[in-house]
Short mmCIF file of C-alpha atoms and ligand atoms in Angstrom, two decimals:
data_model
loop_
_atom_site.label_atom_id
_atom_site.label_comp_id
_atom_site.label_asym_id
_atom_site.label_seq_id
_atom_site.Cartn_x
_atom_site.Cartn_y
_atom_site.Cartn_z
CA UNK A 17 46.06 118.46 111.87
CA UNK A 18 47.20 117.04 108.53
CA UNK A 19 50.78 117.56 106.99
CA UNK A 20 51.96 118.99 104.22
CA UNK A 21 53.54 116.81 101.90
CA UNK A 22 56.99 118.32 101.64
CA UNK A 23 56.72 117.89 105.36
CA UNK A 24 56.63 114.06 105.29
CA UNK A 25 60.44 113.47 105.54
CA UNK A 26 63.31 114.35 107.56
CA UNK A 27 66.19 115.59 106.60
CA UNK A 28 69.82 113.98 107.91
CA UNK A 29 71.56 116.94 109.06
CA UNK A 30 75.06 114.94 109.32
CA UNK A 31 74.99 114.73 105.13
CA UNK A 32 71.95 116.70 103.99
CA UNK A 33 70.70 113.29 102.56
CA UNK A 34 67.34 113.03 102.38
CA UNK A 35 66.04 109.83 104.40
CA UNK A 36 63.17 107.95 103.57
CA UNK A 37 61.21 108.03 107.05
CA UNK A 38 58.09 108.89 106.13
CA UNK A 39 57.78 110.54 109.96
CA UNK A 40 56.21 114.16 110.19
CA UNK A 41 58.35 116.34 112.12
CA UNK A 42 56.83 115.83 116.03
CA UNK A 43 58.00 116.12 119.18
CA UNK A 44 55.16 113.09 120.00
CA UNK A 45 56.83 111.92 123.70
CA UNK A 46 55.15 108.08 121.96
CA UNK A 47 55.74 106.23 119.10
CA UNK A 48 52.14 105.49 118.69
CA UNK A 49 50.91 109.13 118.81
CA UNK A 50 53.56 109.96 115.72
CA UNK A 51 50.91 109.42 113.00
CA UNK A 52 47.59 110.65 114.20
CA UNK A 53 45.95 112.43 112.18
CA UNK A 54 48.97 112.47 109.82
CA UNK A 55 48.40 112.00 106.15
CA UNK A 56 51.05 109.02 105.43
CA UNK A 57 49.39 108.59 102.28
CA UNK A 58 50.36 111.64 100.97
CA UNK A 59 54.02 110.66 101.77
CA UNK A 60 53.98 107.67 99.65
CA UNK A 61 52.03 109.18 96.67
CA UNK A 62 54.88 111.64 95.57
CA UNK A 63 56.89 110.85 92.41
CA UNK A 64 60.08 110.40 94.60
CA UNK A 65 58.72 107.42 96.67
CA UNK A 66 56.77 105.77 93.53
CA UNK A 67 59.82 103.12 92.83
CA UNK A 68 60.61 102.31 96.50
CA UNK A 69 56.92 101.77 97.33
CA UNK A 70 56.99 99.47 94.08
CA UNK A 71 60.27 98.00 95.71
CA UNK A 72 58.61 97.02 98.79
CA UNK A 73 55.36 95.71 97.36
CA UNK A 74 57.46 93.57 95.64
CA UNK A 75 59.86 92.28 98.26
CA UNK A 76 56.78 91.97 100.17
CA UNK A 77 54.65 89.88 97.72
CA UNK A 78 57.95 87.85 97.38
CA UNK A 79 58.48 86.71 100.77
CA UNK A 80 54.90 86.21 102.22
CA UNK A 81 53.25 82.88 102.25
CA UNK A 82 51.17 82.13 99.24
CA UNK A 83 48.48 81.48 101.36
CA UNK A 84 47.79 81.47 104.99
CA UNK A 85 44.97 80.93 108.14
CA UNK A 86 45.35 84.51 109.70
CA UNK A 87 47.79 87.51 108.87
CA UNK A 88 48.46 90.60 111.43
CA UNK A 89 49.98 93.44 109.90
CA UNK A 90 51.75 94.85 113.35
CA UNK A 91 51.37 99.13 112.12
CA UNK A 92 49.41 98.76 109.10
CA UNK A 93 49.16 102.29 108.94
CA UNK A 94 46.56 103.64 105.62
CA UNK A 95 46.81 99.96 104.83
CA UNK A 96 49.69 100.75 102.10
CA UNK A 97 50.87 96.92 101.92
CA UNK A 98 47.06 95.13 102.25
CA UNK A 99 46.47 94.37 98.66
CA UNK A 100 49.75 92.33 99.32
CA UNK A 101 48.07 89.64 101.75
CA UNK A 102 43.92 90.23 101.65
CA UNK A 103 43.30 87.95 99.22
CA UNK A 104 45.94 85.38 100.70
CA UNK A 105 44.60 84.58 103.97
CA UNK A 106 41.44 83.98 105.68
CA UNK A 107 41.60 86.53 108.29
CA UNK A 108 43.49 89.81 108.12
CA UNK A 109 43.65 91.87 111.08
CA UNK A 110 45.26 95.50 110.75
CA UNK A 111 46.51 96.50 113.69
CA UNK A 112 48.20 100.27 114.23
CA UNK A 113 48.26 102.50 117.13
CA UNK A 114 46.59 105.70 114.96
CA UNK A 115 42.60 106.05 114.97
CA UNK A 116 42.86 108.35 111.74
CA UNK A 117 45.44 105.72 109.75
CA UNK A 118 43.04 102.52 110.94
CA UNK A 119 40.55 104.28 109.69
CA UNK A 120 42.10 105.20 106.14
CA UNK A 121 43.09 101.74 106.04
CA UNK A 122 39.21 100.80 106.42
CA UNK A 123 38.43 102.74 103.62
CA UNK A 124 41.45 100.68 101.47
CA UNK A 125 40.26 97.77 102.44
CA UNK A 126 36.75 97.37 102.04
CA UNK A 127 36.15 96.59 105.65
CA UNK A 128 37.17 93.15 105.17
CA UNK A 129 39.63 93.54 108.33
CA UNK A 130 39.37 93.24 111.60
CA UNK A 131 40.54 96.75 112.90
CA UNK A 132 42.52 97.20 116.11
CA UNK A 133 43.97 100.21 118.11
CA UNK A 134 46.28 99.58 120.48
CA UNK A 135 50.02 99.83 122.10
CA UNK A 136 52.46 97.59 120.46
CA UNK A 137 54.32 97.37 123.29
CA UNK A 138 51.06 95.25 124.75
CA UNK A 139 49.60 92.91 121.84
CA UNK A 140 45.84 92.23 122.59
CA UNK A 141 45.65 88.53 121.17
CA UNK A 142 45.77 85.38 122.12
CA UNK A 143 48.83 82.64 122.01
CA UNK A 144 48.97 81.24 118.66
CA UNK A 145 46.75 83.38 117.68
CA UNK A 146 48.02 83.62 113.74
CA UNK A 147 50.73 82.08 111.71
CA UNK A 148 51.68 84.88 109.80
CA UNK A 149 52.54 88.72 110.85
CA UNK A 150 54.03 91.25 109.04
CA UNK A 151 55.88 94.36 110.39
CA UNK A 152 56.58 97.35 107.91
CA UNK A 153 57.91 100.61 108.67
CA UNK A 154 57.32 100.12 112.08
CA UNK A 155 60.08 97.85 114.02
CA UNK A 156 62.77 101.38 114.30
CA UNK A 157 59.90 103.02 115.58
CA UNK A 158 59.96 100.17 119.03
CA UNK A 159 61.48 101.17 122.45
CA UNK A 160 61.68 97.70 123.83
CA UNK A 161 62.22 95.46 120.95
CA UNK A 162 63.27 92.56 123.26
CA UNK A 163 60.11 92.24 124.82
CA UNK A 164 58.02 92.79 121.36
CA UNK A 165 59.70 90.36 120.22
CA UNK A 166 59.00 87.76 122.90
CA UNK A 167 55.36 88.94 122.70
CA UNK A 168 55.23 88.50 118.83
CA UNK A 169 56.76 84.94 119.24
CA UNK A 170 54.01 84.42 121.83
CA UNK A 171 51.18 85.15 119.51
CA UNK A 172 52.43 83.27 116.35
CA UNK A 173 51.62 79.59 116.37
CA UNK A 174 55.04 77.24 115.80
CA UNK A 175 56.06 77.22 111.87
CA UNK A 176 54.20 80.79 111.57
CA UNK A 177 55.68 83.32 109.77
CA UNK A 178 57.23 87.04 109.91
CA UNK A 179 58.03 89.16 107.64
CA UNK A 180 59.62 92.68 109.28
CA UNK A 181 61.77 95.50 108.36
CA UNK A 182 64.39 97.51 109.79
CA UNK A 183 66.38 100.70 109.22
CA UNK A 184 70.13 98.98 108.81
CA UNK A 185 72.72 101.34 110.86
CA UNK A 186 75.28 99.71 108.55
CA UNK A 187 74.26 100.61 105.34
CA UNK A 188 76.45 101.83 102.19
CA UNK A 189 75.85 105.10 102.81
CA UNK A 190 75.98 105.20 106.81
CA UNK A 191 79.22 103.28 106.11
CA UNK A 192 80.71 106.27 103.81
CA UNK A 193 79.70 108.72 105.93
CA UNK A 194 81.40 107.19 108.71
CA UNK A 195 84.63 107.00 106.89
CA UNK A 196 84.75 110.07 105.57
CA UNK A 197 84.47 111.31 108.82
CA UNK A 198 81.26 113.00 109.13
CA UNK A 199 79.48 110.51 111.37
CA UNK A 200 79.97 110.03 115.07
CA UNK A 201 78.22 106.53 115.21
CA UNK A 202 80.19 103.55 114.45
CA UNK A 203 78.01 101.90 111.98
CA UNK A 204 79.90 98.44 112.84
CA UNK A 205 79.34 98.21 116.18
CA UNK A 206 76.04 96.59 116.83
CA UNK A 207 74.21 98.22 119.77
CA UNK A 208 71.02 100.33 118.11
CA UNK A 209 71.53 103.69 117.21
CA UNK A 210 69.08 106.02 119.59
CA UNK A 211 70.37 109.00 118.17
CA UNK A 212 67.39 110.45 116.27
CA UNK A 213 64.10 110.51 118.23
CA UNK A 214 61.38 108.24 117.62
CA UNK A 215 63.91 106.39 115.16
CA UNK A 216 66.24 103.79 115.83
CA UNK A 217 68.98 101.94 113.30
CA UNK A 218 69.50 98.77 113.99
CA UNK A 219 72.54 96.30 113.03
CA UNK A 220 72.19 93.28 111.27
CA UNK A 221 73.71 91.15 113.97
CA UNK A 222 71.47 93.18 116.65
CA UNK A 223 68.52 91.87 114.99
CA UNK A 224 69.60 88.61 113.88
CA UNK A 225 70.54 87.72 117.59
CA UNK A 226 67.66 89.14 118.56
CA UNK A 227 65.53 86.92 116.60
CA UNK A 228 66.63 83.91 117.32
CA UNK A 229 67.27 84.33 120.80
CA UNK A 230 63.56 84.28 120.45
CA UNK A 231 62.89 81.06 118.72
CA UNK A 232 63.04 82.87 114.62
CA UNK A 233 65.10 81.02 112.03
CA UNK A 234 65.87 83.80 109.56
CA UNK A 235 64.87 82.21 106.13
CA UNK A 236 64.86 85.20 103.51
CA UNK A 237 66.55 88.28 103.46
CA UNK A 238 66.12 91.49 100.50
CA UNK A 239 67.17 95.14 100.66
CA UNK A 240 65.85 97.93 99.17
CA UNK A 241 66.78 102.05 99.10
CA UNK A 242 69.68 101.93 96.84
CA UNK A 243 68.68 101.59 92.92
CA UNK A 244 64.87 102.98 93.89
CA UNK A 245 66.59 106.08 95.67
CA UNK A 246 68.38 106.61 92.79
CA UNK A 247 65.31 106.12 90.12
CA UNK A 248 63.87 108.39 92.99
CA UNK A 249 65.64 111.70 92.40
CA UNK A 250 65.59 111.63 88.63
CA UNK A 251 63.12 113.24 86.36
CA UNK A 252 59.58 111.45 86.11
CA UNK A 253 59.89 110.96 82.99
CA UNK A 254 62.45 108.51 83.37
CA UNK A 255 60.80 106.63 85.81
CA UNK A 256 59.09 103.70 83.55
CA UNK A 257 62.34 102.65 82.17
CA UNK A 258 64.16 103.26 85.29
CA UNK A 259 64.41 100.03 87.66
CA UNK A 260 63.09 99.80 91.39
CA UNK A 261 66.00 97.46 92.28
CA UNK A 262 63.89 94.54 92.71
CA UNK A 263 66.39 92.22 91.14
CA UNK A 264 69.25 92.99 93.02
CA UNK A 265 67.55 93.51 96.43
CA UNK A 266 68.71 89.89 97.46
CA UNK A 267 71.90 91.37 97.04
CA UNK A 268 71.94 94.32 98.55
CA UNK A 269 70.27 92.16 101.37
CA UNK A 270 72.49 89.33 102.26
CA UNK A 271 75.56 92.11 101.78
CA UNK A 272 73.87 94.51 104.35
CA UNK A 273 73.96 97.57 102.30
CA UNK A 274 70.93 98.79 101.57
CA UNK A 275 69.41 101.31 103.80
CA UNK A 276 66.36 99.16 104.60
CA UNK A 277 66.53 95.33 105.12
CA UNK A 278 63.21 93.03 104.60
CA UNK A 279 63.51 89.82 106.67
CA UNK A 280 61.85 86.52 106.64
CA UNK A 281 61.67 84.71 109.64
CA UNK A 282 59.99 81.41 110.79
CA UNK A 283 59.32 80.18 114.17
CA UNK A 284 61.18 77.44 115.04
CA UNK A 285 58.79 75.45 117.18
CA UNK A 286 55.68 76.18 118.83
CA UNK A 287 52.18 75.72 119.72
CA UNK A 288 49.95 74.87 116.75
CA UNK A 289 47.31 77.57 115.78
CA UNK A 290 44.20 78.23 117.62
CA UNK A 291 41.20 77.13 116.36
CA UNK A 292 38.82 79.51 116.23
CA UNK A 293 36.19 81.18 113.05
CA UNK A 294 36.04 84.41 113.88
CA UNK A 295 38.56 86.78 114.45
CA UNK A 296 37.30 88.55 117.62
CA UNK A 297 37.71 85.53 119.42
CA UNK A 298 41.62 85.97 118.85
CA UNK A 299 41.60 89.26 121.09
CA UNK A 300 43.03 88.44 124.85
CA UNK A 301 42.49 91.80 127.48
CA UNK A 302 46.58 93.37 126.98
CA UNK A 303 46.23 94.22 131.34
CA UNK A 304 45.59 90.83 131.85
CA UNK A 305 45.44 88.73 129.59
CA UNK A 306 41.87 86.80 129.83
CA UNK A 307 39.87 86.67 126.72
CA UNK A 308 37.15 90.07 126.97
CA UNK A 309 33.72 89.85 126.16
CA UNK A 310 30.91 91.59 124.31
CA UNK A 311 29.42 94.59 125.73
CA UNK A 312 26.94 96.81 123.99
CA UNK A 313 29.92 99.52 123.60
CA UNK A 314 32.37 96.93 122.91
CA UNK A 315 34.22 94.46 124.56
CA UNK A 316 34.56 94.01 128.00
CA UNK A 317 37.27 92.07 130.56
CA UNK A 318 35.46 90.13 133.21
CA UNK A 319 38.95 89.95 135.31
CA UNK A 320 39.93 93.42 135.34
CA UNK A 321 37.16 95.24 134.39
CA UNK A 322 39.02 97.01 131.54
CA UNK A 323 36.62 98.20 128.94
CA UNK A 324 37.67 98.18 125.06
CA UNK A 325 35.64 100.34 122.93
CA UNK A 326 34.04 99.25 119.93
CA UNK A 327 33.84 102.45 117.51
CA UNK A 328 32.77 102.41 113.74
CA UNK A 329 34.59 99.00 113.21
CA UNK A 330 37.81 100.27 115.24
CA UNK A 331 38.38 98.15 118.05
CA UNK A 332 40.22 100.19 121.30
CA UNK A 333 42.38 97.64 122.74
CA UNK A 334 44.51 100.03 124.16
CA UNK A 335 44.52 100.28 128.28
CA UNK A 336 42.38 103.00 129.11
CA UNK A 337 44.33 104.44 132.69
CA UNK A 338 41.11 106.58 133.73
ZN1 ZN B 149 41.69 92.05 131.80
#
């Protein structure tokens, strides 16, 4: 099943206000069966999203090394952000819990990935395993983001590199709402916000806490979905003179306002990266947790007997329960 495009955004029924989700409307009981077989690109193709995908290209080419060993990008989806870091680092594994968008993103990127399906909430690689990740449109999408984020410090090596996003339950517009009185949610209290399924707002302090609680030192910080929204809903032909924000985004960013925040975060300490050539030796079995082997379908776990499927370049990392 495929989406229309006019179907590739919800609609905040406390203001009307469009919001930039990007989520087709589904009733998917997981976050990682929201986007199969959905056509994300389609979502970020329309006129209205041209300056805020500009916007976060440009954040993101901002605040990712200038070169690296190994890069994961944690829900790489069609593989929107790759032409950001393929050409920076030495290995690039795309990583998303969708068959259909992993395989879009195959197409994008020449096969020069290494492709992996799996469950977030169970990364399939080994400690130290990179020293860069990046996590876009994907964090408000995490049940547990305590223990991803333990298991994300676990497979970056010490002075590796993140680079996430997060829908900010404190932005200008959340903030307004809640003042003029048409929003339950106290935008400036700082547990998530859970109200809307399959999407959660986070607060600044919520996240910052939360990252270095697990050994992050937040470095960078840049906000975008203020000026772009606004180049957004005026006529195309405006659009070339109109800005994307990019200059004031470390504004809007170190003031909290803007709808979504871009981070920068380095670990602390750590172990220093593995050293290994080729990127299938960085997989570890996600049940548990010995490093799986070749198999003529795939890859195989010697310890638990979990097999991993090896489909058309699409590693299955996920934990088959049959
Ligand atoms: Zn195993």
């Amino acid at each position: 099943m495929t989406y229309e495009t006019d179907e590739l955004c919800s609609c905040d029924s406390a203001s009307g206000l469009m919001i930039d989700t990007g989520l087709p409307p589904s009733n998917a009981p997981n976050a990682c069966d929201l986007y199969e077989n959905v056509a994300y690109d389609q979502y970020w193709r329309r006129a209205d999203r041209q300056k805020l995908n500009e916007l976060e290209h440009a954040i993101v080419n901002e605040l990712l090394p200038i070169t690296g060993q190994r890069i994961i990008d944690l829900g790489c989806g069609y593989g929107r952000l790759a032409d950001c870091y393929m050409n920076r680092f030495r290995i690039s594994v795309m990583f998303d819990g969708s068959r259909s968008l992993l395989q879009a993103a195959q197409k994008i990127t020449g096969g020069k990935a290494l492709y992996v399906l799996g469950d977030i909430n169970h990364l399939p690689f080994k400690t130290a395993a990179f020293d860069c990740a990046i996590m876009v449109r994907t964090f408000h999408h995490l049940d547990d983001s305590l223990s991803f984020t333990k298991n994300l410090r676990r497979i970056l090596c010490g002075g590796g590199t993140f680079i996430v996003n997060y829908s900010n339950k404190r932005n200008i517009y959340r903030v307004l709402k809640y003042l003029l009185g048409n929003r339950s949610h106290n935008p400036f209290s700082c547990e998530p916000d859970t109200a809307e399924p399959n999407f959660i707002h986070h607060h600044p302090d919520f996240i910052r806490k939360l990252l270095e609680n697990a050994g992050f030192n937040i470095s960078d910080i840049r906000g975008a979905g203020i000026l772009d929204k606004v180049a957004g809903v005026l006529p195309t032909f405006l659009f070339p003179i109109l800005p994307t924000g990019k200059t004031l985004a470390k504004v809007f960013g170190k003031l909290f306002l803007a709808p979504w925040i871009f981070l920068k975060a380095t670990v602390n300490a750590g172990e220093t990266l593995l050293p290994t050539t080729a990127a299938e030796e960085l997989l570890n079995c996600p049940q548990c947790g010995s490093q799986p082997v070749r198999s003529p379908s795939g890859f195989y776990c010697k310890e638990c007997q979990q097999v991993y499927p090896l489909d058309d370049g699409i590693i299955d990392m996920r934990i088959s329960t049959t």
